[in-house]
PDB file of C-alpha atoms and ligand atoms in Angstrom:
ATOM      1  CA  UNK A   4     -73.055 205.763  46.306  1.00 49.00           C
ATOM      2  CA  UNK A   5     -71.447 204.962  43.120  1.00 47.00           C
ATOM      3  CA  UNK A   6     -68.858 201.930  43.309  1.00 50.00           C
ATOM      4  CA  UNK A   7     -65.675 202.041  41.493  1.00 50.00           C
ATOM      5  CA  UNK A   8     -66.199 197.855  40.940  1.00 54.00           C
ATOM      6  CA  UNK A   9     -64.613 196.174  38.175  1.00 54.00           C
ATOM      7  CA  UNK A  10     -65.736 196.645  34.472  1.00 62.00           C
ATOM      8  CA  UNK A  11     -67.037 200.200  35.067  1.00 68.00           C
ATOM      9  CA  UNK A  12     -68.386 202.112  32.033  1.00 77.00           C
ATOM     10  CA  UNK A  13     -67.275 205.592  30.970  1.00 83.00           C
ATOM     11  CA  UNK A  14     -70.257 207.191  32.491  1.00 84.00           C
ATOM     12  CA  UNK A  15     -69.679 205.320  35.810  1.00 79.00           C
ATOM     13  CA  UNK A  16     -65.922 206.025  35.760  1.00 78.00           C
ATOM     14  CA  UNK A  17     -66.792 209.893  35.513  1.00 82.00           C
ATOM     15  CA  UNK A  18     -69.276 210.091  38.232  1.00 83.00           C
ATOM     16  CA  UNK A  19     -66.924 208.102  40.505  1.00 76.00           C
ATOM     17  CA  UNK A  20     -64.113 210.727  39.402  1.00 78.00           C
ATOM     18  CA  UNK A  21     -66.490 213.483  40.541  1.00 83.00           C
ATOM     19  CA  UNK A  22     -67.695 212.005  43.893  1.00 84.00           C
ATOM     20  CA  UNK A  23     -63.994 211.160  44.656  1.00 84.00           C
ATOM     21  CA  UNK A  24     -63.086 214.806  44.079  1.00 86.00           C
ATOM     22  CA  UNK A  25     -66.112 216.089  45.947  1.00 88.00           C
ATOM     23  CA  UNK A  26     -65.216 213.494  48.970  1.00 92.00           C
ATOM     24  CA  UNK A  27     -61.303 215.079  48.876  1.00 94.00           C
ATOM     25  CA  UNK A  28     -62.573 218.457  49.396  1.00 95.00           C
ATOM     26  CA  UNK A  29     -64.017 217.620  52.834  1.00 96.00           C
ATOM     27  CA  UNK A  30     -60.521 216.562  53.717  1.00 97.00           C
ATOM     28  CA  UNK A  31     -59.182 219.589  52.730  1.00 97.00           C
ATOM     29  CA  UNK A  32     -61.548 221.564  54.572  1.00 98.00           C
ATOM     30  CA  UNK A  33     -60.751 219.337  57.869  1.00 98.00           C
ATOM     31  CA  UNK A  34     -57.374 219.684  57.528  1.00 98.00           C
ATOM     32  CA  UNK A  35     -57.516 223.495  57.265  1.00 98.00           C
ATOM     33  CA  UNK A  36     -59.851 223.554  60.447  1.00 98.00           C
ATOM     34  CA  UNK A  37     -57.188 221.580  62.144  1.00 98.00           C
ATOM     35  CA  UNK A  38     -54.277 223.590  61.303  1.00 98.00           C
ATOM     36  CA  UNK A  39     -56.108 226.713  62.162  1.00 98.00           C
ATOM     37  CA  UNK A  40     -56.972 225.504  65.719  1.00 97.00           C
ATOM     38  CA  UNK A  41     -52.986 224.323  66.250  1.00 97.00           C
ATOM     39  CA  UNK A  42     -52.313 227.816  64.585  1.00 97.00           C
ATOM     40  CA  UNK A  43     -54.259 229.559  67.244  1.00 96.00           C
ATOM     41  CA  UNK A  44     -52.992 227.458  70.222  1.00 96.00           C
ATOM     42  CA  UNK A  45     -49.600 227.868  68.987  1.00 95.00           C
ATOM     43  CA  UNK A  46     -50.154 231.942  68.896  1.00 95.00           C
ATOM     44  CA  UNK A  47     -51.986 232.082  72.168  1.00 94.00           C
ATOM     45  CA  UNK A  48     -49.344 229.792  74.050  1.00 91.00           C
ATOM     46  CA  UNK A  49     -46.450 232.182  72.740  1.00 92.00           C
ATOM     47  CA  UNK A  50     -48.903 235.431  74.023  1.00 92.00           C
ATOM     48  CA  UNK A  51     -49.497 233.782  77.021  1.00 90.00           C
ATOM     49  CA  UNK A  52     -46.381 232.207  78.107  1.00 86.00           C
ATOM     50  CA  UNK A  53     -43.780 233.966  76.000  1.00 85.00           C
ATOM     51  CA  UNK A  54     -42.883 230.229  74.848  1.00 86.00           C
ATOM     52  CA  UNK A  55     -43.849 228.517  71.683  1.00 90.00           C
ATOM     53  CA  UNK A  56     -44.136 224.711  72.272  1.00 94.00           C
ATOM     54  CA  UNK A  57     -44.421 224.234  68.342  1.00 97.00           C
ATOM     55  CA  UNK A  58     -41.206 224.439  66.013  1.00 96.00           C
ATOM     56  CA  UNK A  59     -43.031 223.767  62.870  1.00 96.00           C
ATOM     57  CA  UNK A  60     -46.221 222.164  61.309  1.00 97.00           C
ATOM     58  CA  UNK A  61     -47.065 220.132  57.864  1.00 97.00           C
ATOM     59  CA  UNK A  62     -49.821 218.925  56.443  1.00 98.00           C
ATOM     60  CA  UNK A  63     -50.636 216.766  53.286  1.00 97.00           C
ATOM     61  CA  UNK A  64     -53.353 215.436  51.428  1.00 97.00           C
ATOM     62  CA  UNK A  65     -53.167 211.835  50.323  1.00 96.00           C
ATOM     63  CA  UNK A  66     -53.396 211.738  46.525  1.00 92.00           C
ATOM     64  CA  UNK A  67     -56.330 209.901  45.367  1.00 89.00           C
ATOM     65  CA  UNK A  68     -53.723 207.382  43.639  1.00 89.00           C
ATOM     66  CA  UNK A  69     -52.289 206.616  47.135  1.00 93.00           C
ATOM     67  CA  UNK A  70     -55.577 206.373  48.577  1.00 92.00           C
ATOM     68  CA  UNK A  71     -56.482 203.584  46.376  1.00 88.00           C
ATOM     69  CA  UNK A  72     -53.163 201.956  46.338  1.00 92.00           C
ATOM     70  CA  UNK A  73     -53.495 201.579  50.227  1.00 95.00           C
ATOM     71  CA  UNK A  74     -57.309 200.325  50.043  1.00 93.00           C
ATOM     72  CA  UNK A  75     -56.227 197.606  47.608  1.00 92.00           C
ATOM     73  CA  UNK A  76     -53.038 196.894  50.008  1.00 95.00           C
ATOM     74  CA  UNK A  77     -55.420 196.496  53.101  1.00 96.00           C
ATOM     75  CA  UNK A  78     -58.015 194.644  51.043  1.00 95.00           C
ATOM     76  CA  UNK A  79     -60.746 197.541  51.651  1.00 95.00           C
ATOM     77  CA  UNK A  80     -63.910 197.982  49.071  1.00 91.00           C
ATOM     78  CA  UNK A  81     -63.106 200.380  46.498  1.00 86.00           C
ATOM     79  CA  UNK A  82     -66.259 202.447  47.672  1.00 89.00           C
ATOM     80  CA  UNK A  83     -66.219 205.794  49.010  1.00 91.00           C
ATOM     81  CA  UNK A  84     -67.959 204.809  52.183  1.00 93.00           C
ATOM     82  CA  UNK A  85     -65.340 201.979  52.638  1.00 94.00           C
ATOM     83  CA  UNK A  86     -62.537 204.393  52.130  1.00 94.00           C
ATOM     84  CA  UNK A  87     -64.026 206.954  54.584  1.00 95.00           C
ATOM     85  CA  UNK A  88     -64.257 204.577  57.067  1.00 96.00           C
ATOM     86  CA  UNK A  89     -61.110 202.594  56.887  1.00 97.00           C
ATOM     87  CA  UNK A  90     -58.644 205.261  55.528  1.00 97.00           C
ATOM     88  CA  UNK A  91     -58.044 207.661  58.494  1.00 98.00           C
ATOM     89  CA  UNK A  92     -54.694 209.357  57.338  1.00 97.00           C
ATOM     90  CA  UNK A  93     -56.052 211.005  54.073  1.00 98.00           C
ATOM     91  CA  UNK A  94     -55.625 214.042  55.967  1.00 98.00           C
ATOM     92  CA  UNK A  95     -52.533 214.153  57.943  1.00 98.00           C
ATOM     93  CA  UNK A  96     -50.709 216.987  60.156  1.00 98.00           C
ATOM     94  CA  UNK A  97     -47.326 216.635  61.457  1.00 98.00           C
ATOM     95  CA  UNK A  98     -46.558 218.862  64.506  1.00 98.00           C
ATOM     96  CA  UNK A  99     -42.758 219.202  65.240  1.00 98.00           C
ATOM     97  CA  UNK A 100     -41.756 220.291  68.797  1.00 97.00           C
ATOM     98  CA  UNK A 101     -38.422 220.977  70.288  1.00 95.00           C
ATOM     99  CA  UNK A 102     -39.204 218.952  73.593  1.00 97.00           C
ATOM    100  CA  UNK A 103     -40.840 215.948  74.452  1.00 97.00           C
ATOM    101  CA  UNK A 104     -43.110 217.547  77.169  1.00 96.00           C
ATOM    102  CA  UNK A 105     -44.028 219.681  74.485  1.00 96.00           C
ATOM    103  CA  UNK A 106     -45.585 216.828  72.252  1.00 98.00           C
ATOM    104  CA  UNK A 107     -47.654 215.928  75.281  1.00 98.00           C
ATOM    105  CA  UNK A 108     -48.862 219.763  75.930  1.00 96.00           C
ATOM    106  CA  UNK A 109     -49.870 220.124  72.345  1.00 97.00           C
ATOM    107  CA  UNK A 110     -51.515 216.703  72.080  1.00 98.00           C
ATOM    108  CA  UNK A 111     -53.525 217.837  75.672  1.00 97.00           C
ATOM    109  CA  UNK A 112     -54.663 221.230  74.026  1.00 96.00           C
ATOM    110  CA  UNK A 113     -55.639 219.642  71.050  1.00 97.00           C
ATOM    111  CA  UNK A 114     -57.551 216.877  72.819  1.00 97.00           C
ATOM    112  CA  UNK A 115     -59.914 219.318  75.159  1.00 96.00           C
ATOM    113  CA  UNK A 116     -61.316 221.027  72.150  1.00 97.00           C
ATOM    114  CA  UNK A 117     -64.923 220.008  72.430  1.00 97.00           C
ATOM    115  CA  UNK A 118     -65.717 220.018  68.738  1.00 97.00           C
ATOM    116  CA  UNK A 119     -63.021 217.364  68.033  1.00 98.00           C
ATOM    117  CA  UNK A 120     -63.537 213.653  68.792  1.00 98.00           C
ATOM    118  CA  UNK A 121     -60.163 211.874  69.460  1.00 98.00           C
ATOM    119  CA  UNK A 122     -60.743 208.270  67.935  1.00 98.00           C
ATOM    120  CA  UNK A 123     -57.258 206.768  68.457  1.00 98.00           C
ATOM    121  CA  UNK A 124     -54.111 207.564  70.580  1.00 98.00           C
ATOM    122  CA  UNK A 125     -51.004 205.662  69.586  1.00 98.00           C
ATOM    123  CA  UNK A 126     -47.930 206.589  72.251  1.00 98.00           C
ATOM    124  CA  UNK A 127     -44.963 205.435  70.319  1.00 98.00           C
ATOM    125  CA  UNK A 128     -42.762 207.287  72.430  1.00 98.00           C
ATOM    126  CA  UNK A 129     -44.017 205.475  75.669  1.00 97.00           C
ATOM    127  CA  UNK A 130     -43.814 202.337  73.621  1.00 97.00           C
ATOM    128  CA  UNK A 131     -41.296 202.945  70.423  1.00 97.00           C
ATOM    129  CA  UNK A 132     -41.827 200.604  67.723  1.00 97.00           C
ATOM    130  CA  UNK A 133     -39.511 197.635  67.297  1.00 96.00           C
ATOM    131  CA  UNK A 134     -37.503 199.523  64.594  1.00 95.00           C
ATOM    132  CA  UNK A 135     -36.926 202.630  67.040  1.00 97.00           C
ATOM    133  CA  UNK A 136     -39.611 205.172  65.629  1.00 98.00           C
ATOM    134  CA  UNK A 137     -41.084 207.245  68.065  1.00 98.00           C
ATOM    135  CA  UNK A 138     -43.972 209.860  68.016  1.00 98.00           C
ATOM    136  CA  UNK A 139     -47.334 210.274  69.404  1.00 98.00           C
ATOM    137  CA  UNK A 140     -50.291 209.695  66.632  1.00 98.00           C
ATOM    138  CA  UNK A 141     -53.701 210.745  67.231  1.00 98.00           C
ATOM    139  CA  UNK A 142     -56.650 210.084  64.770  1.00 98.00           C
ATOM    140  CA  UNK A 143     -59.290 213.020  65.519  1.00 98.00           C
ATOM    141  CA  UNK A 144     -62.540 213.459  63.680  1.00 98.00           C
ATOM    142  CA  UNK A 145     -63.432 217.117  62.959  1.00 98.00           C
ATOM    143  CA  UNK A 146     -67.003 218.633  61.667  1.00 98.00           C
ATOM    144  CA  UNK A 147     -66.714 220.450  58.524  1.00 97.00           C
ATOM    145  CA  UNK A 148     -69.981 222.483  58.013  1.00 95.00           C
ATOM    146  CA  UNK A 149     -70.937 222.457  54.291  1.00 92.00           C
ATOM    147  CA  UNK A 150     -74.092 224.386  52.854  1.00 92.00           C
ATOM    148  CA  UNK A 151     -76.525 221.458  53.443  1.00 92.00           C
ATOM    149  CA  UNK A 152     -74.771 218.896  56.271  1.00 92.00           C
ATOM    150  CA  UNK A 153     -71.996 218.399  58.670  1.00 96.00           C
ATOM    151  CA  UNK A 154     -69.182 216.075  57.368  1.00 95.00           C
ATOM    152  CA  UNK A 155     -67.156 214.173  60.309  1.00 96.00           C
ATOM    153  CA  UNK A 156     -63.723 213.960  58.710  1.00 98.00           C
ATOM    154  CA  UNK A 157     -60.835 211.963  59.942  1.00 98.00           C
ATOM    155  CA  UNK A 158     -57.500 213.704  60.523  1.00 98.00           C
ATOM    156  CA  UNK A 159     -54.165 212.098  61.430  1.00 98.00           C
ATOM    157  CA  UNK A 160     -51.855 213.846  63.921  1.00 98.00           C
ATOM    158  CA  UNK A 161     -48.277 213.119  64.105  1.00 98.00           C
ATOM    159  CA  UNK A 162     -46.788 215.032  67.276  1.00 98.00           C
ATOM    160  CA  UNK A 163     -42.879 214.497  67.436  1.00 98.00           C
ATOM    161  CA  UNK A 164     -39.630 216.239  68.360  1.00 98.00           C
ATOM    162  CA  UNK A 165     -37.175 217.935  65.673  1.00 98.00           C
ATOM    163  CA  UNK A 166     -35.086 214.946  66.854  1.00 98.00           C
ATOM    164  CA  UNK A 167     -37.749 212.193  65.985  1.00 98.00           C
ATOM    165  CA  UNK A 168     -38.333 213.557  63.039  1.00 98.00           C
ATOM    166  CA  UNK A 169     -34.809 213.651  62.031  1.00 98.00           C
ATOM    167  CA  UNK A 170     -34.966 210.085  62.595  1.00 98.00           C
ATOM    168  CA  UNK A 171     -38.126 209.091  60.943  1.00 98.00           C
ATOM    169  CA  UNK A 172     -37.434 210.915  57.604  1.00 97.00           C
ATOM    170  CA  UNK A 173     -33.977 209.103  57.380  1.00 96.00           C
ATOM    171  CA  UNK A 174     -35.746 205.946  57.964  1.00 96.00           C
ATOM    172  CA  UNK A 175     -38.022 206.577  55.703  1.00 95.00           C
ATOM    173  CA  UNK A 176     -35.940 207.745  52.735  1.00 95.00           C
ATOM    174  CA  UNK A 177     -33.774 203.817  53.518  1.00 94.00           C
ATOM    175  CA  UNK A 178     -36.877 201.941  53.710  1.00 91.00           C
ATOM    176  CA  UNK A 179     -37.907 203.343  49.934  1.00 89.00           C
ATOM    177  CA  UNK A 180     -34.495 202.976  48.764  1.00 90.00           C
ATOM    178  CA  UNK A 181     -34.093 199.558  50.022  1.00 91.00           C
ATOM    179  CA  UNK A 182     -37.838 198.848  48.648  1.00 85.00           C
ATOM    180  CA  UNK A 183     -38.934 197.961  52.294  1.00 79.00           C
ATOM    181  CA  UNK A 184     -35.979 195.229  51.966  1.00 90.00           C
ATOM    182  CA  UNK A 185     -33.173 196.960  54.589  1.00 91.00           C
ATOM    183  CA  UNK A 186     -30.267 195.090  55.295  1.00 94.00           C
ATOM    184  CA  UNK A 187     -30.097 193.727  59.033  1.00 95.00           C
ATOM    185  CA  UNK A 188     -26.728 196.007  59.420  1.00 96.00           C
ATOM    186  CA  UNK A 189     -28.665 199.114  58.490  1.00 95.00           C
ATOM    187  CA  UNK A 190     -32.006 198.182  60.638  1.00 96.00           C
ATOM    188  CA  UNK A 191     -29.098 198.096  63.646  1.00 97.00           C
ATOM    189  CA  UNK A 192     -27.744 200.907  63.042  1.00 97.00           C
ATOM    190  CA  UNK A 193     -30.970 202.687  62.675  1.00 97.00           C
ATOM    191  CA  UNK A 194     -32.074 201.203  66.097  1.00 97.00           C
ATOM    192  CA  UNK A 195     -28.881 202.547  67.596  1.00 98.00           C
ATOM    193  CA  UNK A 196     -29.394 205.901  66.167  1.00 98.00           C
ATOM    194  CA  UNK A 197     -33.196 206.071  67.872  1.00 98.00           C
ATOM    195  CA  UNK A 198     -32.069 204.940  71.029  1.00 97.00           C
ATOM    196  CA  UNK A 199     -29.128 207.857  70.941  1.00 98.00           C
ATOM    197  CA  UNK A 200     -32.094 210.205  69.783  1.00 97.00           C
ATOM    198  CA  UNK A 201     -34.493 209.165  72.814  1.00 97.00           C
ATOM    199  CA  UNK A 202     -31.406 209.962  75.050  1.00 97.00           C
ATOM    200  CA  UNK A 203     -30.504 213.187  73.671  1.00 97.00           C
ATOM    201  CA  UNK A 204     -34.281 214.158  73.906  1.00 98.00           C
ATOM    202  CA  UNK A 205     -34.350 213.181  77.870  1.00 97.00           C
ATOM    203  CA  UNK A 206     -31.150 215.320  77.855  1.00 98.00           C
ATOM    204  CA  UNK A 207     -32.702 217.956  75.997  1.00 97.00           C
ATOM    205  CA  UNK A 208     -35.590 218.189  78.203  1.00 97.00           C
ATOM    206  CA  UNK A 209     -33.529 218.304  81.411  1.00 97.00           C
ATOM    207  CA  UNK A 210     -31.731 221.275  80.253  1.00 97.00           C
ATOM    208  CA  UNK A 211     -35.075 222.807  79.291  1.00 94.00           C
ATOM    209  CA  UNK A 212     -36.420 222.345  82.417  1.00 93.00           C
ATOM    210  CA  UNK A 213     -33.167 223.802  84.122  1.00 95.00           C
ATOM    211  CA  UNK A 214     -33.857 226.956  82.013  1.00 91.00           C
ATOM    212  CA  UNK A 215     -37.382 227.079  83.006  1.00 87.00           C
ATOM    213  CA  UNK A 216     -36.484 226.943  86.887  1.00 90.00           C
ATOM    214  CA  UNK A 217     -33.711 229.773  86.374  1.00 89.00           C
ATOM    215  CA  UNK A 218     -36.370 232.020  84.280  1.00 82.00           C
ATOM    216  CA  UNK A 219     -39.052 231.529  87.147  1.00 82.00           C
ATOM    217  CA  UNK A 220     -36.468 232.637  89.615  1.00 85.00           C
ATOM    218  CA  UNK A 221     -35.468 235.586  87.718  1.00 85.00           C
ATOM    219  CA  UNK A 222     -38.966 236.463  87.006  1.00 81.00           C
ATOM    220  CA  UNK A 223     -39.522 236.550  90.626  1.00 81.00           C
ATOM    221  CA  UNK A 224     -36.368 238.701  91.573  1.00 81.00           C
ATOM    222  CA  UNK A 225     -37.468 241.154  88.969  1.00 78.00           C
ATOM    223  CA  UNK A 226     -40.978 241.248  90.496  1.00 72.00           C
ATOM    224  CA  UNK A 227     -41.502 244.495  92.945  1.00 66.00           C
ATOM    225  CA  UNK A 228     -41.926 243.287  96.602  1.00 64.00           C
ATOM    226  CA  UNK A 229     -44.459 246.326  97.095  1.00 64.00           C
ATOM    227  CA  UNK A 230     -47.928 245.030  95.852  1.00 60.00           C
ATOM    228  CA  UNK A 231     -49.204 248.214  95.305  1.00 63.00           C
ATOM    229  CA  UNK A 232     -46.309 249.371  92.995  1.00 58.00           C
ATOM    230  CA  UNK A 233     -48.248 248.802  89.814  1.00 56.00           C
ATOM    231  CA  UNK A 234     -51.170 250.816  90.680  1.00 57.00           C
ATOM    232  CA  UNK A 235     -49.304 253.671  92.039  1.00 60.00           C
ATOM    233  CA  UNK A 236     -47.307 253.426  88.755  1.00 58.00           C
ATOM    234  CA  UNK A 237     -50.605 253.324  86.614  1.00 56.00           C
ATOM    235  CA  UNK A 238     -51.854 256.046  88.442  1.00 58.00           C
ATOM    236  CA  UNK A 239     -48.927 258.420  87.857  1.00 58.00           C
ATOM    237  CA  UNK A 240     -49.557 257.961  83.997  1.00 57.00           C
ATOM    238  CA  UNK A 241     -51.275 260.789  82.716  1.00 62.00           C
ATOM    239  CA  UNK A 242     -54.748 260.227  81.057  1.00 62.00           C
ATOM    240  CA  UNK A 243     -53.466 261.533  78.369  1.00 62.00           C
ATOM    241  CA  UNK A 244     -51.103 258.765  77.790  1.00 61.00           C
ATOM    242  CA  UNK A 245     -53.449 255.955  79.160  1.00 55.00           C
ATOM    243  CA  UNK A 246     -55.955 257.133  76.503  1.00 66.00           C
ATOM    244  CA  UNK A 247     -53.387 256.861  73.561  1.00 63.00           C
ATOM    245  CA  UNK A 248     -52.484 253.401  74.827  1.00 57.00           C
ATOM    246  CA  UNK A 249     -56.220 252.349  75.046  1.00 61.00           C
ATOM    247  CA  UNK A 250     -57.013 253.686  71.550  1.00 61.00           C
ATOM    248  CA  UNK A 251     -53.917 251.897  70.010  1.00 53.00           C
ATOM    249  CA  UNK A 252     -55.382 248.746  71.314  1.00 50.00           C
ATOM    250  CA  UNK A 253     -58.772 249.102  70.062  1.00 43.00           C
TER     251      UNK A 253
HETATM  252  P1  LIG B  10     -51.097 202.785  58.297  1.00 69.38           P
HETATM  253  O1  LIG B  10     -51.815 201.636  57.574  1.00 69.38           O
HETATM  254  O2  LIG B  10     -49.534 203.018  57.379  1.00 69.38           O
HETATM  255  O3  LIG B  10     -51.720 203.943  58.355  1.00 69.38           O
HETATM  256  O4  LIG B  10     -50.508 202.178  59.582  1.00 69.38           O
HETATM  257  P2  LIG B  10     -51.198 202.277  60.955  1.00 69.38           P
HETATM  258  O5  LIG B  10     -52.719 202.519  61.030  1.00 69.38           O
HETATM  259  O6  LIG B  10     -50.686 200.859  61.858  1.00 69.38           O
HETATM  260  O7  LIG B  10     -50.796 203.624  61.612  1.00 69.38           O
HETATM  261  P3  LIG B  10     -49.493 203.645  62.388  1.00 69.38           P
HETATM  262  O8  LIG B  10     -49.819 204.730  63.445  1.00 69.38           O
HETATM  263  O9  LIG B  10     -48.360 202.646  62.968  1.00 69.38           O
HETATM  264  O10 LIG B  10     -48.712 204.837  61.280  1.00 69.38           O
HETATM  265  C1  LIG B  10     -49.269 205.455  60.803  1.00 69.38           C
HETATM  266  C2  LIG B  10     -48.083 206.539  59.952  1.00 69.38           C
HETATM  267  O11 LIG B  10     -47.150 206.898  60.960  1.00 69.38           O
HETATM  268  C3  LIG B  10     -47.348 205.912  58.994  1.00 69.38           C
HETATM  269  O12 LIG B  10     -48.090 206.346  57.416  1.00 69.38           O
HETATM  270  C4  LIG B  10     -45.867 206.802  59.071  1.00 69.38           C
HETATM  271  O13 LIG B  10     -46.191 208.147  58.331  1.00 69.38           O
HETATM  272  C5  LIG B  10     -45.796 207.097  60.013  1.00 69.38           C
HETATM  273  N1  LIG B  10     -44.789 205.868  60.693  1.00 69.38           N
HETATM  274  C6  LIG B  10     -45.306 204.867  61.429  1.00 69.38           C
HETATM  275  N2  LIG B  10     -44.597 203.989  61.653  1.00 69.38           N
HETATM  276  C7  LIG B  10     -43.000 204.493  61.017  1.00 69.38           C
HETATM  277  C8  LIG B  10     -41.846 204.017  60.723  1.00 69.38           C
HETATM  278  O14 LIG B  10     -41.422 203.038  61.639  1.00 69.38           O
HETATM  279  N3  LIG B  10     -41.154 204.688  60.188  1.00 69.38           N
HETATM  280  C9  LIG B  10     -41.465 206.139  59.662  1.00 69.38           C
HETATM  281  N4  LIG B  10     -40.450 206.530  59.273  1.00 69.38           N
HETATM  282  N5  LIG B  10     -42.567 206.717  59.913  1.00 69.38           N
HETATM  283  C10 LIG B  10     -43.425 205.556  60.522  1.00 69.38           C
HETATM  284 MG1  LIG B  11     -51.121 205.942  58.024  1.00 69.38          MG
END
C-alpha cells in the first residue's frame, strides 16, 4: 500500500488520496451495518416488550483530517495499514438510553450477535474517569462484504444515559473552550455535577423498576383466570373475520 511519508510527489499524493477515499468507504458501510443492527434491536424490543430501551442514536465518521491529526498526536505511522489497526474510532456510534440498566441490556444484545467481535470493553460507569466521565465503551469488528473480499471494520460504540450524555457534551465544550487547560474550580464543579448525575441515574432507575413492577402486577390482574378463555374467544370469531385478519397480515 502507498505510504504518505514525507516528500511525496503529486502522483503519490493522488494515489494516497484515492486509497484513503476507498478506505473511508469501508467505515461508512461498517457504520451502516451496525446502525441497522441497532435499529432492528430497537424495533424488535419495542414490539416484544412494548418498551424502548434506546432514546436516540447518533453516528459519525472521523474526517480524514482528524484521522491524520490523531495518528500524528499518537505517533502512529501515517500509512493506511497503521491507521486501520491503531485508530479504532474512525466509525463511531453513540447510543443514548433513558436508564443505566438499558445500557447493559443494549450492550448485551449487541455483544451476542454472532458476526460481531468485541475487541474492547471499557466500563466507565462501574469505574468513572477521574473527571467524572461515565459511559460504556465497546469497540467491535463488523464484517463488510465487498465484491471481492470481506473487510473487518472497527466501530466504536459509546452507550450512555441521557444524563451522562448531557454531562459529556458540556464537559467537551468546556474542554475545547479552555483548550484543554480547564481551571481547577470548573473541574471540581464538573466532577460534582457528574456525581449528582450518577445519583440521579440511580434514582431514575429505582423509579423505573417500581413502575415496571406495577405494570407486571396490573398485567396479571388484567389476564383472564380461565385458561381456555382465549381459545373460546377465538372459536367465537367468525371465519370471515379471521380470514380478513390473516390476509391483512400477509
Ligand atoms: P482516544 O484515543 O481518544 O480514542 O482514547 P481511548 O482510546 O483511551 O478511548 P476512551 O475509551 O477513553 O475514549 C474514547 C472516546 O470517549 C473519546 O474520543 C470521547 O468521545 C469519549 N470520552 C472519553 N473520555 C471522555 C471525557 O472525559 N469527556 C468527554 N466529554 N468524552 C470522553
Ligand atoms: Mg477515541
